[in-house]
Coordinates of C-alpha atoms and ligand atoms in Angstrom, one line a residue:
M1 CA 25.7 -8.7 20.4
K2 CA 23.7 -10.8 17.7
V3 CA 22.1 -9.5 14.9
L4 CA 18.9 -11.0 12.6
V5 CA 18.6 -9.2 9.1
I6 CA 15.3 -10.1 7.8
G7 CA 15.2 -9.9 3.8
G8 CA 16.9 -11.3 0.8
G9 CA 18.1 -9.2 -1.8
G10 CA 20.7 -6.8 -2.7
R11 CA 19.3 -4.4 0.1
E12 CA 20.2 -7.3 2.6
H13 CA 23.4 -7.8 1.1
A14 CA 24.4 -4.2 2.0
I15 CA 22.7 -3.8 5.0
C16 CA 24.8 -7.0 6.3
A17 CA 28.1 -5.6 5.3
A18 CA 27.7 -2.7 7.3
L19 CA 26.6 -4.3 10.2
K20 CA 29.4 -7.0 10.2
K21 CA 32.1 -4.2 10.1
S22 CA 30.8 -3.1 13.6
P23 CA 33.3 -4.5 16.4
K24 CA 30.1 -4.9 18.3
V25 CA 28.5 -7.3 15.8
K26 CA 29.3 -10.5 17.1
E27 CA 27.1 -13.0 15.1
L28 CA 24.9 -11.9 12.1
H29 CA 22.1 -13.9 11.0
C30 CA 19.6 -13.3 7.7
A31 CA 16.2 -14.7 6.9
P32 CA 15.9 -15.9 4.5
G33 CA 19.7 -14.2 2.7
N34 CA 21.1 -15.2 -0.4
G35 CA 23.8 -17.0 -1.7
G36 CA 26.8 -14.0 -1.2
I37 CA 24.5 -13.1 1.9
S38 CA 25.5 -16.5 3.2
E39 CA 29.3 -15.6 3.1
I40 CA 29.0 -13.3 5.8
A41 CA 25.9 -13.7 7.5
V42 CA 24.4 -17.4 9.1
C43 CA 21.1 -17.9 6.2
H44 CA 17.9 -19.3 7.9
D45 CA 15.5 -20.7 5.6
V46 CA 12.4 -18.6 6.8
K47 CA 10.3 -16.5 4.4
A48 CA 10.6 -12.6 5.0
V49 CA 6.8 -12.4 5.8
D50 CA 6.7 -14.9 8.0
I51 CA 6.1 -13.1 11.3
D52 CA 5.4 -15.8 13.4
G53 CA 8.4 -17.8 12.0
V54 CA 10.4 -15.1 12.6
V55 CA 9.5 -14.3 15.6
K56 CA 10.3 -18.1 16.7
L57 CA 13.4 -17.8 14.9
A58 CA 15.0 -14.7 16.9
R59 CA 14.1 -16.3 20.4
E60 CA 15.9 -19.5 19.4
I61 CA 18.9 -17.6 18.4
R62 CA 18.6 -15.3 20.8
A63 CA 19.0 -12.3 18.7
D64 CA 19.6 -9.1 20.7
Y65 CA 18.6 -7.3 17.6
V66 CA 16.0 -7.9 14.3
F67 CA 16.6 -5.2 11.7
V68 CA 13.7 -5.6 9.3
A69 CA 14.4 -4.4 5.9
P70 CA 11.2 -5.0 3.2
D71 CA 8.2 -3.6 2.8
D72 CA 5.7 -6.4 3.2
P73 CA 6.8 -7.9 6.6
L74 CA 6.9 -3.8 8.1
T75 CA 3.0 -3.4 6.6
L76 CA 2.2 -6.4 8.2
G77 CA 3.2 -5.9 11.6
M78 CA 6.6 -7.7 12.1
V79 CA 8.6 -5.1 14.0
D80 CA 4.8 -4.8 16.5
A81 CA 5.0 -8.4 16.9
L82 CA 8.9 -8.7 17.5
E83 CA 8.1 -6.0 20.6
A84 CA 5.5 -7.8 22.2
A85 CA 7.9 -11.0 22.4
G86 CA 10.5 -8.6 24.0
I87 CA 13.0 -8.3 20.7
A88 CA 14.1 -4.6 19.8
A89 CA 13.6 -4.6 16.1
F90 CA 14.5 -1.6 13.9
G91 CA 12.1 -0.6 11.3
P92 CA 8.6 1.4 11.6
R93 CA 5.6 -0.7 13.6
A94 CA 2.7 -1.0 11.1
N95 CA 0.4 2.1 11.8
A96 CA 3.6 4.1 10.7
A97 CA 4.7 1.8 7.9
I98 CA 1.2 2.7 6.3
I99 CA 3.1 5.6 4.4
E100 CA 3.9 3.5 2.5
G101 CA 1.6 0.9 2.4
S102 CA -1.4 2.7 1.5
K103 CA -1.1 5.7 -0.9
V104 CA -4.5 6.8 -0.1
F105 CA -3.5 7.4 3.1
S106 CA 0.1 9.0 2.6
K107 CA -1.5 11.2 -0.1
S108 CA -4.3 12.1 2.6
F109 CA -1.5 12.2 5.1
M110 CA 0.1 14.9 3.2
K111 CA -3.1 17.2 2.7
R112 CA -3.3 17.6 5.9
H113 CA -0.1 18.5 7.1
G114 CA 0.6 21.0 4.0
I115 CA 3.3 18.5 2.5
P116 CA 4.0 19.7 -1.2
T117 CA 3.2 16.8 -3.3
A118 CA 0.8 15.9 -6.5
A119 CA -2.6 17.5 -6.6
Y120 CA -4.8 14.4 -6.8
E121 CA -8.6 12.5 -6.0
T122 CA -9.0 9.0 -4.7
F123 CA -11.7 6.6 -6.1
S124 CA -13.2 3.0 -5.3
E125 CA -15.7 3.4 -8.2
A126 CA -14.1 3.3 -12.2
E127 CA -17.0 5.6 -13.2
G128 CA -16.1 8.2 -10.5
A129 CA -12.4 8.3 -11.1
I130 CA -13.6 8.1 -15.1
S131 CA -15.3 11.3 -14.7
Y132 CA -12.9 12.9 -13.3
I133 CA -10.0 12.3 -15.7
K134 CA -12.4 13.4 -18.2
S135 CA -13.0 16.6 -16.6
Q136 CA -9.0 17.5 -16.0
N137 CA -8.3 16.5 -19.8
S138 CA -4.7 16.9 -19.1
Y139 CA -2.3 14.7 -20.2
P140 CA -0.4 12.2 -18.9
V141 CA -2.4 11.5 -15.7
V142 CA -0.8 9.2 -13.0
I143 CA -3.0 6.1 -11.5
K144 CA -1.7 4.5 -8.5
C145 CA -2.8 1.6 -6.2
D146 CA -3.9 2.3 -2.9
G147 CA -1.8 -0.8 -1.9
L148 CA 1.8 -2.4 -2.2
A149 CA 2.3 -3.7 -5.5
L150 CA 5.6 -5.0 -6.1
G151 CA 6.4 -1.5 -7.9
K152 CA 3.9 -2.0 -10.6
G153 CA 0.7 -0.1 -9.2
V154 CA 2.1 3.1 -10.5
I155 CA 0.5 3.4 -14.6
I156 CA 1.4 6.6 -16.5
A157 CA -1.6 7.2 -18.8
Q158 CA -0.4 9.3 -22.0
N159 CA -4.0 9.7 -23.0
F160 CA -7.8 9.0 -22.3
A161 CA -8.2 5.6 -23.5
E162 CA -4.8 4.8 -21.5
A163 CA -6.4 6.2 -18.0
E164 CA -9.7 4.5 -19.2
E165 CA -8.2 1.1 -19.5
A166 CA -5.8 1.4 -16.6
V167 CA -9.0 2.5 -14.6
N168 CA -11.2 -0.4 -15.5
S169 CA -8.4 -3.0 -15.2
I170 CA -8.0 -2.1 -11.6
L171 CA -10.8 -1.1 -10.2
L172 CA -13.4 -3.3 -12.5
G173 CA -10.6 -6.0 -13.3
G174 CA -8.8 -6.9 -10.3
K175 CA -5.6 -6.4 -11.6
F176 CA -3.9 -6.0 -8.3
G177 CA -6.3 -7.6 -6.0
A178 CA -6.8 -5.8 -2.6
S179 CA -4.3 -3.8 -3.2
G180 CA -6.3 -2.0 -6.2
K181 CA -9.5 -1.6 -4.2
E182 CA -8.7 2.1 -4.1
I183 CA -7.1 4.3 -6.6
V184 CA -5.4 7.7 -6.4
V185 CA -5.5 9.7 -10.0
E186 CA -2.8 12.4 -9.4
E187 CA -1.0 15.2 -11.3
F188 CA 1.9 14.4 -13.7
L189 CA 5.0 15.9 -12.6
S190 CA 7.9 16.9 -14.3
G191 CA 11.7 17.6 -13.5
V192 CA 14.0 15.4 -12.4
E193 CA 13.7 12.7 -9.6
A194 CA 16.3 12.1 -6.5
T195 CA 15.6 9.5 -3.3
V196 CA 16.4 10.7 0.2
L197 CA 16.8 8.0 3.0
A198 CA 16.4 9.4 6.5
F199 CA 17.2 7.8 9.8
T200 CA 14.7 8.4 12.2
D201 CA 13.6 7.7 15.8
G202 CA 10.3 9.5 15.5
K203 CA 11.5 12.9 16.7
T204 CA 15.0 13.5 15.2
I205 CA 15.4 13.1 11.3
A206 CA 19.2 12.5 9.5
A207 CA 18.9 12.9 6.0
M208 CA 21.4 10.5 4.3
P209 CA 23.4 11.6 1.3
A210 CA 20.6 11.9 -1.9
S211 CA 20.8 9.4 -4.4
V212 CA 19.1 8.5 -8.0
D213 CA 17.9 5.6 -9.2
H214 CA 17.3 4.9 -12.6
K215 CA 13.4 2.5 -12.5
R216 CA 13.2 1.9 -16.5
A217 CA 14.9 -1.6 -17.3
F218 CA 16.6 -0.4 -20.7
D219 CA 18.9 2.7 -21.6
N220 CA 17.1 6.5 -22.0
D221 CA 14.3 5.1 -19.6
E222 CA 13.0 2.9 -22.0
G223 CA 11.6 -0.5 -21.4
L224 CA 9.3 -1.2 -18.1
N225 CA 9.6 -0.1 -14.7
T226 CA 11.5 -2.3 -12.5
G227 CA 12.8 -2.5 -9.1
G228 CA 15.6 -0.2 -10.1
M229 CA 18.6 -1.3 -12.3
G230 CA 21.0 1.3 -11.0
V231 CA 21.7 4.4 -9.0
I232 CA 24.4 7.2 -8.4
C233 CA 25.0 8.8 -5.0
P234 CA 25.2 11.8 -4.1
A235 CA 22.7 13.4 -6.7
P236 CA 24.8 16.2 -8.4
Y237 CA 21.8 18.3 -8.6
Y238 CA 20.4 18.2 -5.3
T239 CA 22.0 21.2 -4.2
A240 CA 22.7 22.4 -0.4
E241 CA 19.9 24.8 -0.5
I242 CA 17.7 21.6 -2.0
A243 CA 18.2 19.7 0.9
E244 CA 17.3 22.7 3.0
E245 CA 14.2 23.1 1.5
C246 CA 13.6 19.7 1.8
M247 CA 14.1 19.5 5.8
K248 CA 12.1 22.4 6.1
N249 CA 9.0 21.9 4.0
I250 CA 8.7 17.9 3.7
F251 CA 11.2 15.8 6.2
E252 CA 10.4 18.0 9.6
P253 CA 7.0 18.3 8.8
T254 CA 6.6 14.4 8.3
I255 CA 7.9 13.5 11.1
R256 CA 6.1 15.8 13.1
G257 CA 2.9 14.9 11.6
L258 CA 3.2 11.1 11.9
A259 CA 4.3 11.4 15.8
Q260 CA 1.4 14.1 16.2
E261 CA -0.9 11.2 15.0
D262 CA 0.6 8.7 17.1
R263 CA 2.0 6.8 14.2
A264 CA 5.8 8.0 15.4
F265 CA 7.9 6.5 12.7
K266 CA 10.9 4.6 14.2
G267 CA 13.9 3.2 11.2
C268 CA 14.4 4.4 7.9
L269 CA 12.3 6.3 5.8
Y270 CA 12.5 7.0 1.9
F271 CA 11.2 10.1 0.2
G272 CA 10.9 9.5 -3.5
L273 CA 11.0 13.1 -4.3
M274 CA 10.4 14.9 -7.6
L275 CA 12.7 18.7 -8.4
T276 CA 9.6 20.6 -10.2
A277 CA 9.8 24.0 -11.2
N278 CA 7.5 24.7 -8.7
G279 CA 9.8 23.5 -5.9
V280 CA 10.5 19.5 -4.4
K281 CA 7.3 17.7 -4.4
V282 CA 6.8 14.2 -2.7
I283 CA 6.3 11.4 -5.1
E284 CA 6.1 8.6 -2.7
Y285 CA 7.2 7.2 0.9
N286 CA 8.6 4.0 1.1
C287 CA 8.9 3.1 5.1
R288 CA 12.3 1.1 4.6
F289 CA 15.7 2.0 2.5
G290 CA 15.6 1.1 -1.2
D291 CA 16.6 -1.4 -3.1
P292 CA 19.0 -0.7 -5.2
E293 CA 19.6 2.8 -3.3
T294 CA 21.0 1.2 -0.2
Q295 CA 23.7 -0.5 -2.3
A296 CA 24.5 2.9 -3.4
V297 CA 24.4 4.9 -0.1
L298 CA 25.4 2.6 2.7
P299 CA 29.1 2.1 1.1
L300 CA 29.4 6.1 1.5
L301 CA 28.4 5.6 5.5
E302 CA 31.6 6.4 7.8
T303 CA 29.3 5.7 11.2
D304 CA 28.6 2.4 12.4
L305 CA 25.3 1.1 11.4
F306 CA 25.0 -0.6 14.3
E307 CA 25.4 2.8 16.6
I308 CA 22.7 4.2 14.5
M309 CA 20.3 0.9 14.9
T310 CA 20.6 1.2 18.3
A311 CA 20.5 5.3 18.5
V312 CA 17.3 4.9 16.7
I313 CA 15.4 2.3 18.3
D314 CA 16.3 4.1 22.1
E315 CA 15.3 7.6 20.5
R316 CA 18.7 8.6 21.0
L317 CA 19.5 9.8 17.3
A318 CA 20.0 13.4 18.5
G319 CA 22.5 12.8 20.0
L320 CA 24.5 11.1 17.6
S321 CA 26.6 12.4 14.7
I322 CA 26.7 10.7 11.6
K323 CA 29.3 10.7 9.1
W324 CA 29.3 10.5 5.5
S325 CA 32.4 10.0 2.7
S326 CA 33.3 13.0 0.7
K327 CA 33.3 10.1 -2.2
H328 CA 30.9 9.1 -5.2
S329 CA 29.6 5.9 -5.2
A330 CA 27.6 4.1 -8.5
C331 CA 25.8 1.2 -8.9
V332 CA 25.1 -1.0 -11.5
V333 CA 22.2 -4.1 -11.7
M334 CA 23.1 -7.1 -13.6
A335 CA 19.3 -8.7 -14.4
S336 CA 18.2 -12.2 -16.0
G337 CA 17.3 -11.6 -19.4
G338 CA 13.3 -11.4 -19.5
Y339 CA 13.4 -9.2 -16.0
P340 CA 10.7 -7.5 -14.9
E341 CA 8.4 -10.2 -16.7
K342 CA 9.1 -13.4 -17.5
Y343 CA 13.2 -14.8 -16.9
E344 CA 14.8 -18.0 -16.4
T345 CA 17.0 -18.7 -13.5
G346 CA 19.4 -21.4 -12.5
F347 CA 22.2 -20.1 -14.7
E348 CA 25.9 -20.1 -13.7
I349 CA 27.5 -16.4 -12.9
T350 CA 31.3 -16.5 -13.8
G351 CA 34.2 -13.7 -13.5
L352 CA 33.0 -12.6 -10.3
S353 CA 36.6 -13.5 -8.8
D354 CA 38.2 -11.0 -11.1
V355 CA 36.5 -8.3 -9.9
N356 CA 38.5 -6.1 -8.1
G357 CA 37.7 -2.2 -7.1
A358 CA 34.2 -3.0 -6.8
I359 CA 32.1 -4.3 -4.2
I360 CA 29.5 -7.2 -5.5
Y361 CA 26.3 -7.1 -3.7
Y362 CA 24.3 -10.1 -4.4
A363 CA 20.8 -10.5 -5.0
G364 CA 18.6 -13.1 -6.6
T365 CA 21.5 -15.6 -6.5
K366 CA 22.0 -19.1 -5.2
L367 CA 25.1 -20.7 -4.0
D368 CA 25.4 -24.1 -5.2
G369 CA 28.4 -26.4 -4.2
G370 CA 30.5 -23.6 -4.0
T371 CA 29.1 -22.1 -7.7
F372 CA 26.6 -19.1 -7.8
L373 CA 23.6 -19.5 -10.2
T374 CA 21.4 -17.2 -10.8
A375 CA 18.2 -17.3 -8.7
G376 CA 16.0 -14.0 -9.3
G377 CA 15.2 -11.1 -11.8
R378 CA 17.8 -8.6 -10.4
V379 CA 21.0 -10.5 -9.6
L380 CA 23.8 -8.5 -8.7
G381 CA 24.9 -5.4 -8.0
I382 CA 27.9 -3.5 -8.7
T383 CA 28.7 -0.8 -7.1
A384 CA 31.7 1.4 -7.0
L385 CA 33.7 4.7 -5.3
G386 CA 35.8 7.4 -6.8
E387 CA 36.6 10.8 -6.1
T388 CA 34.1 11.5 -9.1
L389 CA 30.7 10.4 -10.1
D390 CA 32.7 9.6 -13.8
E391 CA 35.5 7.8 -11.8
A392 CA 32.8 5.8 -9.8
L393 CA 30.7 5.1 -12.7
G394 CA 34.2 4.0 -15.0
I395 CA 35.0 1.3 -11.9
A396 CA 31.6 -0.2 -12.0
Y397 CA 31.1 -0.6 -15.3
R398 CA 34.9 -2.0 -15.9
E399 CA 34.4 -4.4 -12.9
T400 CA 30.5 -5.2 -14.6
A401 CA 32.3 -6.2 -17.8
K402 CA 33.8 -9.1 -16.4
I403 CA 30.8 -11.0 -15.5
N404 CA 28.8 -13.1 -17.0
F405 CA 25.7 -15.4 -17.1
K406 CA 23.1 -16.5 -19.8
G407 CA 20.7 -14.1 -20.2
A408 CA 22.5 -11.1 -18.6
F409 CA 21.8 -7.7 -18.8
Y410 CA 22.5 -4.4 -17.2
R411 CA 21.9 -0.5 -18.5
K412 CA 25.5 1.3 -19.9
D413 CA 24.0 4.8 -19.0
I414 CA 23.6 5.1 -15.0
G415 CA 24.1 8.2 -14.1
A416 CA 24.9 9.9 -17.5
T417 CA 21.6 11.9 -17.5
C418 CA 22.5 13.3 -13.9
K419 CA 25.5 14.6 -14.3
T420 CA 24.4 18.2 -14.8
P421 CA 23.2 20.4 -12.3
R422 CA 19.5 21.4 -12.3
G423 CA 18.5 24.3 -14.4
Ligands
AMP501 P1 6.1 4.9 -7.6 O1 5.6 3.6 -7.2 O2 5.1 5.7 -6.4 O3 7.5 5.1 -6.9 O4 6.2 5.7 -8.9 C1 7.1 4.9 -9.8 C2 7.5 5.7 -10.6 O5 6.5 6.4 -11.4 C3 8.2 7.1 -9.9 O6 9.5 6.8 -9.8 C4 8.2 8.3 -10.8 O7 9.3 8.6 -12.2 C5 6.8 8.4 -11.6 N1 5.7 8.4 -11.1 C6 4.7 8.4 -10.1 N2 4.1 9.3 -9.7 C7 4.2 10.2 -10.5 C8 3.8 11.8 -10.7 N3 2.8 11.9 -10.2 N4 4.4 12.3 -11.8 C9 5.6 11.9 -12.6 N5 6.3 10.5 -12.2 C10 5.7 9.7 -11.5
LIG502 N1 14.6 1.5 -5.7 C1 13.2 1.7 -5.4 C2 12.7 1.4 -3.9 O1 13.2 0.7 -3.2 O2 11.5 1.3 -4.1

């Protein structure tokens, strides 16, 4: 079988590596891919958001399956376009991907189906939003853009002045363009976070082990929000009891609700969860695998990812038993100095061949005549497995220390605050 993966980050490298292991995958392609992915898949210079370009490429290379990994092509309808062209694709159609594409939709969806989430109101006028915030008089308060905003559309305002400034910059100043035409103002939730990725064919849902991303740029959760600076899996505080609560109150009602609304979701559904004193609540849905969560979760997958992908597409997930390693994994992300704001690229990455006992997932990298150069904000994800979380973290940090490039930085405290059980 010939499989084409869409995307070009560390997540796509981890997906390609998992598919590559399948005896059924004879040819692996990726668009656009990156320097690291080019070592295991044929990379094509077609952008992940170029729907016509991807359909044309899939036809040219006669792909049997296309695996669409990132959010933008999914929300833009890439799976719909591939299906219309008669090409089997993994990922939700646009009418289901809206669960990530519009926070106004996802919040009202949760309300309709009684799925626990933060209390909220939506606004398209600044005046209404500001008087609501005043009347609530509770801080911090969370302000979210309706649409996709590269992970930057969530503002946690500590006081009225910050909230007012956020509302005005989005609704009056057009800070996030069309993504910020409407906003959600919601209650701030306290607790610990976990990500649960789940395979679903629209009828059956199979949760993967829970993971913990670290979104802030620097140690002790300081600095700006990023795409994610490191992950551990499984999340130590996500007990079997909590997993059961989530399945009953969140995962199953989500799949059922989407199907009832004629938006059956096929692909990987991402649940961003807050474990609060009043039960687990949904912070956000994403319509895809998480990045970097995937780099810590997929190395624990023992079942063939190609088999799971085809079972999801053919709606046979109920008949498949998915096996996971009982090991722990830890992924440390190395980023370019300045990320998530301005950073320089084009620096040589050294020490890669000294790495031993860890997996290197390449993100913003370029292969230049045999030399890897930096080409993005998040450059590498270094993942290690261990019998314990401490062992996995120990190996990941030992190996990360061997790699270098100008301006490189990474968090030194991945997993450090996750080790004790909740409560
Ligand atoms: P999101 O883009 O929705 O994942 O939000 C980014 C981050 O903001 C989340 O990972 C949380 O840490 C935080 N966040 C979002 N919504 C809330 C909320 N209602 N209460 C507390 N923290 C939140
Ligand atoms: N790591 C967060 C995300 O993929 O959205």
